[in-house]
Short mmCIF file of C-alpha atoms in Angstrom, two decimals:
data_model
loop_
_atom_site.label_atom_id
_atom_site.label_comp_id
_atom_site.label_asym_id
_atom_site.label_seq_id
_atom_site.Cartn_x
_atom_site.Cartn_y
_atom_site.Cartn_z
CA MET A 1 -182.60 120.47 -55.28
CA LYS A 2 -182.64 118.02 -58.20
CA LYS A 3 -178.85 117.74 -57.97
CA LEU A 4 -179.14 116.63 -54.36
CA THR A 5 -181.80 114.09 -55.33
CA TYR A 6 -179.62 112.48 -57.99
CA LEU A 7 -176.63 112.52 -55.64
CA ALA A 8 -178.69 110.74 -53.00
CA MET A 9 -179.76 108.11 -55.56
CA ALA A 10 -176.17 107.45 -56.52
CA MET A 11 -174.97 107.22 -52.92
CA THR A 12 -177.82 104.94 -51.86
CA ALA A 13 -177.21 102.53 -54.69
CA SER A 14 -173.47 102.41 -54.10
CA LEU A 15 -173.70 101.88 -50.36
CA ALA A 16 -176.33 99.18 -50.74
CA LEU A 17 -173.82 97.11 -52.64
CA GLY A 18 -170.74 98.38 -50.87
CA LEU A 19 -171.93 97.35 -47.42
CA THR A 20 -172.58 93.80 -48.61
CA ALA A 21 -169.16 93.33 -50.12
CA CYS A 22 -165.85 94.81 -49.23
CA SER A 23 -163.47 96.56 -51.49
CA LYS A 24 -159.91 97.77 -51.52
CA ASP A 25 -157.39 99.94 -53.26
CA ASP A 26 -153.87 98.58 -53.36
CA LYS A 27 -153.34 95.30 -51.52
CA ASP A 28 -150.23 93.20 -52.12
CA ASP A 29 -150.56 89.95 -54.01
CA ASN A 30 -149.27 87.73 -51.20
CA THR A 31 -151.21 84.64 -52.23
CA ASN A 32 -151.41 81.34 -50.37
CA THR A 33 -151.80 78.53 -52.87
CA GLY A 34 -151.76 75.78 -50.26
CA THR A 35 -154.70 74.06 -48.61
CA THR A 36 -156.55 76.04 -45.95
CA THR A 37 -156.43 73.99 -42.74
CA GLN A 38 -159.48 73.19 -40.65
CA GLU A 39 -158.08 75.33 -37.85
CA GLU A 40 -157.85 78.32 -40.21
CA ARG A 41 -161.40 77.67 -41.39
CA ASN A 42 -162.57 77.64 -37.78
CA ASP A 43 -160.77 80.94 -37.13
CA ILE A 44 -162.36 82.46 -40.22
CA GLY A 45 -165.79 81.22 -39.12
CA LYS A 46 -165.41 82.80 -35.68
CA ALA A 47 -164.21 86.10 -37.19
CA MET A 48 -167.19 86.17 -39.56
CA GLU A 49 -169.52 85.58 -36.61
CA SER A 50 -168.02 88.59 -34.84
CA MET A 51 -168.28 90.70 -37.99
CA SER A 52 -171.97 89.97 -38.41
CA GLY A 53 -172.95 92.16 -35.44
CA VAL A 54 -171.44 95.34 -36.81
CA VAL A 55 -172.76 94.52 -40.30
CA ALA A 56 -176.29 94.09 -38.96
CA SER A 57 -176.01 97.28 -36.93
CA ALA A 58 -174.90 99.28 -39.94
CA MET A 59 -177.49 97.84 -42.30
CA SER A 60 -180.89 97.57 -40.61
CA PRO A 61 -183.16 99.06 -37.94
CA ASP A 62 -183.41 95.61 -36.36
CA GLY A 63 -179.64 95.47 -36.13
CA PHE A 64 -179.58 98.98 -34.69
CA MET A 65 -182.14 98.04 -32.06
CA ALA A 66 -180.22 94.91 -31.16
CA GLN A 67 -176.99 96.86 -30.69
CA VAL A 68 -178.67 99.36 -28.36
CA SER A 69 -178.40 96.49 -25.85
CA ASP A 70 -181.47 97.68 -23.95
CA LYS A 71 -184.66 97.87 -26.05
CA GLU A 72 -186.48 98.90 -22.90
CA PHE A 73 -184.73 102.27 -23.10
CA VAL A 74 -185.81 102.85 -26.69
CA LEU A 75 -189.40 101.76 -26.07
CA SER A 76 -189.69 103.83 -22.92
CA LEU A 77 -188.46 106.89 -24.82
CA LEU A 78 -191.41 106.94 -27.22
CA PRO A 79 -194.38 107.85 -24.91
CA PRO A 80 -192.61 110.83 -23.25
CA VAL A 81 -191.39 112.09 -26.62
CA LEU A 82 -194.93 111.94 -27.99
CA GLU A 83 -196.17 113.67 -24.84
CA ALA A 84 -193.50 116.33 -25.35
CA ARG A 85 -195.68 117.72 -28.13
CA ASN A 86 -197.75 119.20 -25.32
CA VAL A 87 -194.65 120.89 -23.86
CA PHE A 88 -193.16 122.44 -26.98
CA ASP A 89 -195.11 124.85 -29.17
CA VAL A 90 -193.74 123.55 -32.47
CA LYS A 91 -195.24 126.35 -34.56
CA GLU A 92 -193.73 128.99 -32.31
CA LEU A 93 -190.34 127.27 -32.15
CA THR A 94 -190.14 127.01 -35.95
CA LYS A 95 -191.56 130.41 -36.81
CA ASP A 96 -190.17 131.82 -40.08
CA GLY A 97 -188.75 128.39 -40.87
CA ARG A 98 -186.00 128.59 -38.27
CA PHE A 99 -185.74 126.45 -35.15
CA ASP A 100 -185.48 128.61 -32.00
CA TYR A 101 -183.27 126.42 -29.85
CA GLN A 102 -182.94 128.97 -27.04
CA ALA A 103 -186.72 129.13 -26.62
CA ALA A 104 -186.81 125.36 -26.23
CA THR A 105 -184.05 125.00 -23.63
CA GLY A 106 -184.95 123.84 -20.17
CA SER A 107 -185.20 120.82 -17.92
CA TYR A 108 -188.27 118.68 -18.57
CA VAL A 109 -188.99 116.05 -15.92
CA TRP A 110 -191.75 113.48 -16.27
CA ASP A 111 -194.15 113.32 -13.31
CA GLU A 112 -195.57 109.81 -13.10
CA GLU A 113 -198.51 110.70 -10.85
CA SER A 114 -199.91 113.46 -13.03
CA SER A 115 -198.59 112.01 -16.32
CA LYS A 116 -197.28 115.45 -17.21
CA TRP A 117 -193.95 117.21 -17.64
CA THR A 118 -192.65 119.63 -15.03
CA THR A 119 -190.31 122.29 -16.42
CA SER A 120 -187.54 124.50 -15.12
CA ALA A 121 -184.87 126.72 -16.65
CA GLY A 122 -181.79 125.15 -18.20
CA GLU A 123 -178.96 125.81 -20.65
CA ASN A 124 -179.84 122.83 -22.87
CA ILE A 125 -182.84 120.65 -23.66
CA SER A 126 -183.01 117.87 -21.08
CA LEU A 127 -185.79 115.29 -20.82
CA SER A 128 -185.84 112.90 -17.83
CA PHE A 129 -188.34 110.03 -17.70
CA PRO A 130 -188.77 106.48 -16.34
CA SER A 131 -188.03 103.30 -18.23
CA ASN A 132 -190.87 100.82 -18.70
CA PHE A 133 -190.18 98.95 -15.48
CA SER A 134 -189.04 101.77 -13.24
CA SER A 135 -190.93 104.21 -11.03
CA GLU A 136 -188.00 106.62 -11.10
CA ASN A 137 -186.81 108.91 -13.90
CA ASN A 138 -183.80 106.75 -14.76
CA CYS A 139 -183.63 107.71 -18.48
CA ASN A 140 -182.42 110.99 -19.92
CA VAL A 141 -182.10 112.60 -23.35
CA THR A 142 -180.09 115.81 -23.53
CA VAL A 143 -179.65 118.01 -26.63
CA ASN A 144 -176.59 120.21 -26.22
CA GLY A 145 -176.67 123.27 -28.45
CA TYR A 146 -177.91 123.99 -31.96
CA THR A 147 -176.68 126.32 -34.71
CA ASP A 148 -177.84 126.89 -38.28
CA GLN A 149 -176.93 128.68 -41.51
CA ALA A 150 -179.08 130.73 -43.86
CA VAL A 151 -179.03 129.53 -47.49
CA THR A 152 -181.01 130.39 -50.62
CA ILE A 153 -182.85 127.50 -52.29
CA ASP A 154 -184.96 128.18 -55.38
CA GLY A 155 -185.03 131.88 -54.50
CA HIS A 156 -186.21 131.33 -50.92
CA THR A 157 -184.25 131.68 -47.69
CA ALA A 158 -183.99 128.51 -45.64
CA TYR A 159 -182.13 127.61 -42.48
CA VAL A 160 -180.14 124.40 -42.40
CA PRO A 161 -178.56 122.92 -39.25
CA THR A 162 -174.79 123.30 -38.83
CA SER A 163 -174.19 121.74 -35.41
CA THR A 164 -175.90 119.91 -32.58
CA SER A 165 -175.28 117.00 -30.25
CA ALA A 166 -177.35 114.64 -28.13
CA VAL A 167 -176.69 112.13 -25.34
CA PHE A 168 -178.97 109.22 -24.29
CA THR A 169 -178.47 107.62 -20.88
CA LYS A 170 -180.17 105.04 -18.66
CA ASP A 171 -179.29 104.65 -14.97
CA GLY A 172 -176.46 107.10 -15.59
CA ALA A 173 -174.81 104.92 -18.25
CA ARG A 174 -174.39 106.19 -21.79
CA LEU A 175 -176.32 104.17 -24.34
CA ALA A 176 -176.05 106.47 -27.34
CA THR A 177 -174.61 109.79 -28.50
CA MET A 178 -174.78 111.85 -31.67
CA ASN A 179 -172.67 114.79 -32.86
CA PHE A 180 -173.49 116.67 -36.08
CA ASN A 181 -171.43 119.37 -37.81
CA ALA A 182 -171.88 120.82 -41.31
CA THR A 183 -171.17 123.77 -43.59
CA TYR A 184 -172.99 124.72 -46.81
CA SER A 185 -172.53 126.92 -49.84
CA ALA A 186 -174.93 129.82 -50.38
CA ASP A 187 -177.23 127.68 -52.56
CA GLY A 188 -177.64 125.03 -49.85
CA MET A 189 -175.27 122.44 -51.30
CA PRO A 190 -173.25 120.87 -48.45
CA LYS A 191 -169.52 121.58 -48.27
CA ASN A 192 -168.66 119.39 -45.30
CA VAL A 193 -170.91 117.18 -43.19
CA GLU A 194 -169.81 114.93 -40.35
CA VAL A 195 -171.98 112.77 -38.10
CA ALA A 196 -170.36 110.88 -35.24
CA SER A 197 -172.68 108.49 -33.42
CA TYR A 198 -172.42 105.85 -30.74
CA THR A 199 -175.01 103.18 -30.03
CA LYS A 200 -173.70 100.60 -27.60
CA PRO A 201 -171.44 98.98 -28.66
CA ILE A 202 -171.10 100.53 -32.17
CA ALA A 203 -169.23 103.78 -32.86
CA THR A 204 -169.74 105.25 -36.34
CA THR A 205 -168.28 108.31 -38.04
CA THR A 206 -169.69 109.41 -41.40
CA ALA A 207 -168.45 112.38 -43.44
CA LEU A 208 -169.25 114.04 -46.76
CA SER A 209 -166.71 116.53 -48.16
CA ARG A 210 -167.00 118.71 -51.26
CA THR A 211 -163.72 118.57 -53.20
CA SER A 212 -164.83 120.73 -56.16
CA GLU A 213 -167.99 122.30 -57.56
CA LYS A 214 -169.43 118.94 -58.61
CA ALA A 215 -167.32 116.38 -56.75
CA TYR A 216 -167.59 114.88 -53.27
CA THR A 217 -165.90 112.24 -51.17
CA PHE A 218 -167.91 110.10 -48.78
CA THR A 219 -166.45 108.08 -45.90
CA THR A 220 -167.98 106.05 -43.09
CA THR A 221 -166.40 103.83 -40.47
CA SER A 222 -168.12 101.65 -37.86
CA VAL A 223 -166.28 99.88 -35.05
CA ASP A 224 -167.74 97.38 -32.56
CA GLU A 225 -166.09 98.14 -29.22
CA THR A 226 -166.80 94.60 -27.98
CA THR A 227 -165.45 92.52 -30.88
CA GLN A 228 -163.28 95.21 -32.51
CA SER A 229 -164.90 94.32 -35.83
CA SER A 230 -164.80 97.22 -38.26
CA ILE A 231 -166.37 98.33 -41.54
CA SER A 232 -164.89 101.20 -43.52
CA ILE A 233 -166.28 102.65 -46.75
CA SER A 234 -165.07 105.53 -48.88
CA ALA A 235 -166.23 106.67 -52.29
CA GLY A 236 -165.93 109.53 -54.75
CA PHE A 237 -169.08 111.12 -56.18
CA ASN A 238 -169.73 113.48 -59.06
CA VAL A 239 -173.01 115.37 -58.77
CA PRO A 240 -175.17 114.18 -61.72
CA GLU A 241 -177.21 116.82 -63.53
CA ASN A 242 -179.88 114.29 -64.46
CA LYS A 243 -180.68 110.58 -64.36
CA GLU A 244 -178.77 109.95 -67.59
CA ALA A 245 -175.58 111.23 -65.92
CA LEU A 246 -175.76 108.58 -63.18
CA GLU A 247 -173.34 106.36 -65.13
CA ASP A 248 -170.43 108.64 -64.22
CA ALA A 249 -171.70 109.70 -60.79
CA VAL A 250 -169.85 107.19 -58.63
CA SER A 251 -166.17 106.31 -58.59
CA ASP A 252 -163.38 104.98 -56.37
CA VAL A 253 -165.57 102.84 -54.07
CA VAL A 254 -163.36 101.35 -51.36
CA VAL A 255 -164.69 99.08 -48.60
CA THR A 256 -162.97 96.88 -46.01
CA MET A 257 -164.17 94.63 -43.20
CA SER A 258 -161.89 93.13 -40.58
CA ASN A 259 -161.90 91.09 -37.38
CA ASN A 260 -159.31 88.91 -35.64
CA GLY A 261 -156.94 88.77 -38.61
CA LEU A 262 -159.70 88.20 -41.20
CA THR A 263 -160.02 90.92 -43.85
CA LEU A 264 -162.51 91.00 -46.72
CA ALA A 265 -161.57 93.36 -49.56
CA GLY A 266 -162.50 93.84 -53.20
CA ALA A 267 -163.66 96.27 -55.88
CA ILE A 268 -167.06 97.52 -57.10
CA ASP A 269 -167.81 98.23 -60.74
CA ALA A 270 -169.55 101.57 -60.19
CA LYS A 271 -170.52 102.10 -63.84
CA ALA A 272 -172.21 98.72 -64.04
CA LEU A 273 -174.04 99.52 -60.81
CA ALA A 274 -175.25 102.85 -62.20
CA GLU A 275 -176.51 101.03 -65.29
CA LEU A 276 -178.63 98.78 -63.05
CA VAL A 277 -180.08 101.88 -61.39
CA LYS A 278 -180.87 103.49 -64.74
CA GLN A 279 -182.65 100.34 -65.84
CA GLY A 280 -184.65 100.22 -62.60
CA LYS A 281 -183.34 96.70 -62.02
CA ARG A 282 -183.07 95.00 -58.66
CA PRO A 283 -179.63 93.37 -58.37
CA THR A 284 -179.67 89.56 -58.44
CA PRO A 285 -176.94 87.43 -56.81
CA SER A 286 -175.45 86.96 -60.27
CA ASP A 287 -175.48 90.74 -60.88
CA ILE A 288 -173.76 91.38 -57.56
CA SER A 289 -171.07 88.77 -58.18
CA GLU A 290 -170.27 90.36 -61.53
CA LEU A 291 -169.93 93.78 -59.86
CA LEU A 292 -167.62 92.60 -57.10
CA ASP A 293 -164.07 91.27 -56.90
CA ILE A 294 -163.59 90.36 -53.23
CA ASP A 295 -160.44 88.98 -51.64
CA VAL A 296 -160.40 86.99 -48.40
CA GLU A 297 -157.23 87.47 -46.36
CA LEU A 298 -156.17 85.77 -43.13
CA ASN A 299 -153.38 87.46 -41.19
CA GLY A 300 -152.27 89.32 -44.33
CA THR A 301 -152.26 86.28 -46.63
CA ASN A 302 -154.73 85.83 -49.48
CA VAL A 303 -156.65 82.56 -48.96
CA GLY A 304 -159.49 82.92 -51.48
CA LYS A 305 -162.43 84.91 -52.81
CA LEU A 306 -165.84 85.85 -51.42
CA LYS A 307 -168.65 85.17 -53.87
CA MET A 308 -172.42 85.36 -53.98
CA GLU A 309 -174.35 82.47 -55.50
CA GLU A 310 -177.95 81.61 -56.26
CA GLY A 311 -178.87 79.11 -53.53
CA GLN A 312 -181.78 76.75 -53.15
CA ASN A 313 -185.25 78.16 -53.88
CA GLY A 314 -183.62 81.28 -55.32
CA ILE A 315 -182.23 82.38 -51.94
CA PRO A 316 -178.85 84.15 -52.35
CA SER A 317 -175.89 82.57 -50.59
CA LEU A 318 -172.42 83.85 -49.68
CA VAL A 319 -169.46 81.44 -49.90
CA ILE A 320 -165.70 81.66 -49.54
CA GLU A 321 -163.98 79.91 -52.43
CA TYR A 322 -160.50 79.01 -51.22
CA ASN A 323 -157.44 78.87 -53.43
CA ASP A 324 -157.46 75.07 -53.24
CA GLY A 325 -160.93 74.98 -54.81
CA THR A 326 -162.86 74.10 -51.65
CA THR A 327 -165.61 76.33 -50.25
CA GLN A 328 -166.99 77.49 -46.92
CA ASN A 329 -170.44 78.89 -46.22
CA ALA A 330 -170.28 82.61 -45.34
CA ASN A 331 -173.97 83.40 -44.88
CA VAL A 332 -173.36 84.44 -41.27
CA LEU A 333 -172.06 87.74 -42.68
CA LEU A 334 -175.42 88.60 -44.18
CA ASN A 335 -177.73 88.92 -41.15
CA GLY A 336 -180.57 90.25 -43.23
CA VAL A 337 -178.44 92.14 -45.73
CA VAL A 338 -179.46 89.86 -48.62
CA ASP A 339 -183.15 90.54 -48.04
CA MET A 340 -182.51 94.26 -48.18
CA MET A 341 -180.32 93.91 -51.26
CA THR A 342 -182.78 91.80 -53.27
CA GLU A 343 -185.63 94.16 -52.35
CA PHE A 344 -183.61 97.26 -53.23
CA ASP A 345 -185.61 99.42 -55.61
CA PRO A 346 -183.72 102.24 -57.36
#
């Protein structure tokens, strides 16, 4: 399991930086050396504003909650789920370390008068309950199916999930969905993992694929269905045997963000990032700027670079430095990302 731990460290560090900046592979060098007009600046500002929602959703629980669109649904879900502990015999359902999905299936309906669940037979696990301001069971969580795979970890047999899906609705409207599929080698190392999720209005697909014994590719894409803003990240990973091997663990980090003709793209120095992790150092704005080479493109034309600077009172600040030497504040892209970045602890 140590290999998985080091892999997780490498992925966490890379994504922390990758989601703040945006990188690319092979873009053309179509460069605009003229002055960026005020109209173009306004367009860029509006596009960054639209981007910020999907960035916040991808980066923080607060952003996730905001994108759910109806916090009432999330808050109303918690009491029935806690009460569900009295419906499911967890020890019996997980006997021998394996989740017995079939034993858990059924329809569970919350009875407001008795404050208890009523149950009936069903092919899946369905929980119906009222939202905070409703006397009717207008919320539903349904888990459709579950499969697993036996693996051997440190000489012991364990069961790891290979597929499941869930749907969350309120008043019949879908608020969120999740689909999970995975395969593993006999020792528990993942071969392929894919998670497709939807939380209004963000759709995200994340996948991990094993390309050789010690190499993986990671991809994730999030799209805001309202603004059509998108974030896409892909990276190559080598499974490190120990902490010292972190320097060569991450490679080929590619990230893009786009909205309304605005594209942010650059490159991440993965080795330098790994060195920060090895040193136990929290990245500063200066560190991040040295790691990143980020292009700003408008309708396919390069108009400048995205940079991170040390602002007043030590607060990091994002700016676009245009080709004519002028700048534009880009902090709207952060939406709490900087706080997470500066507090990142390897």
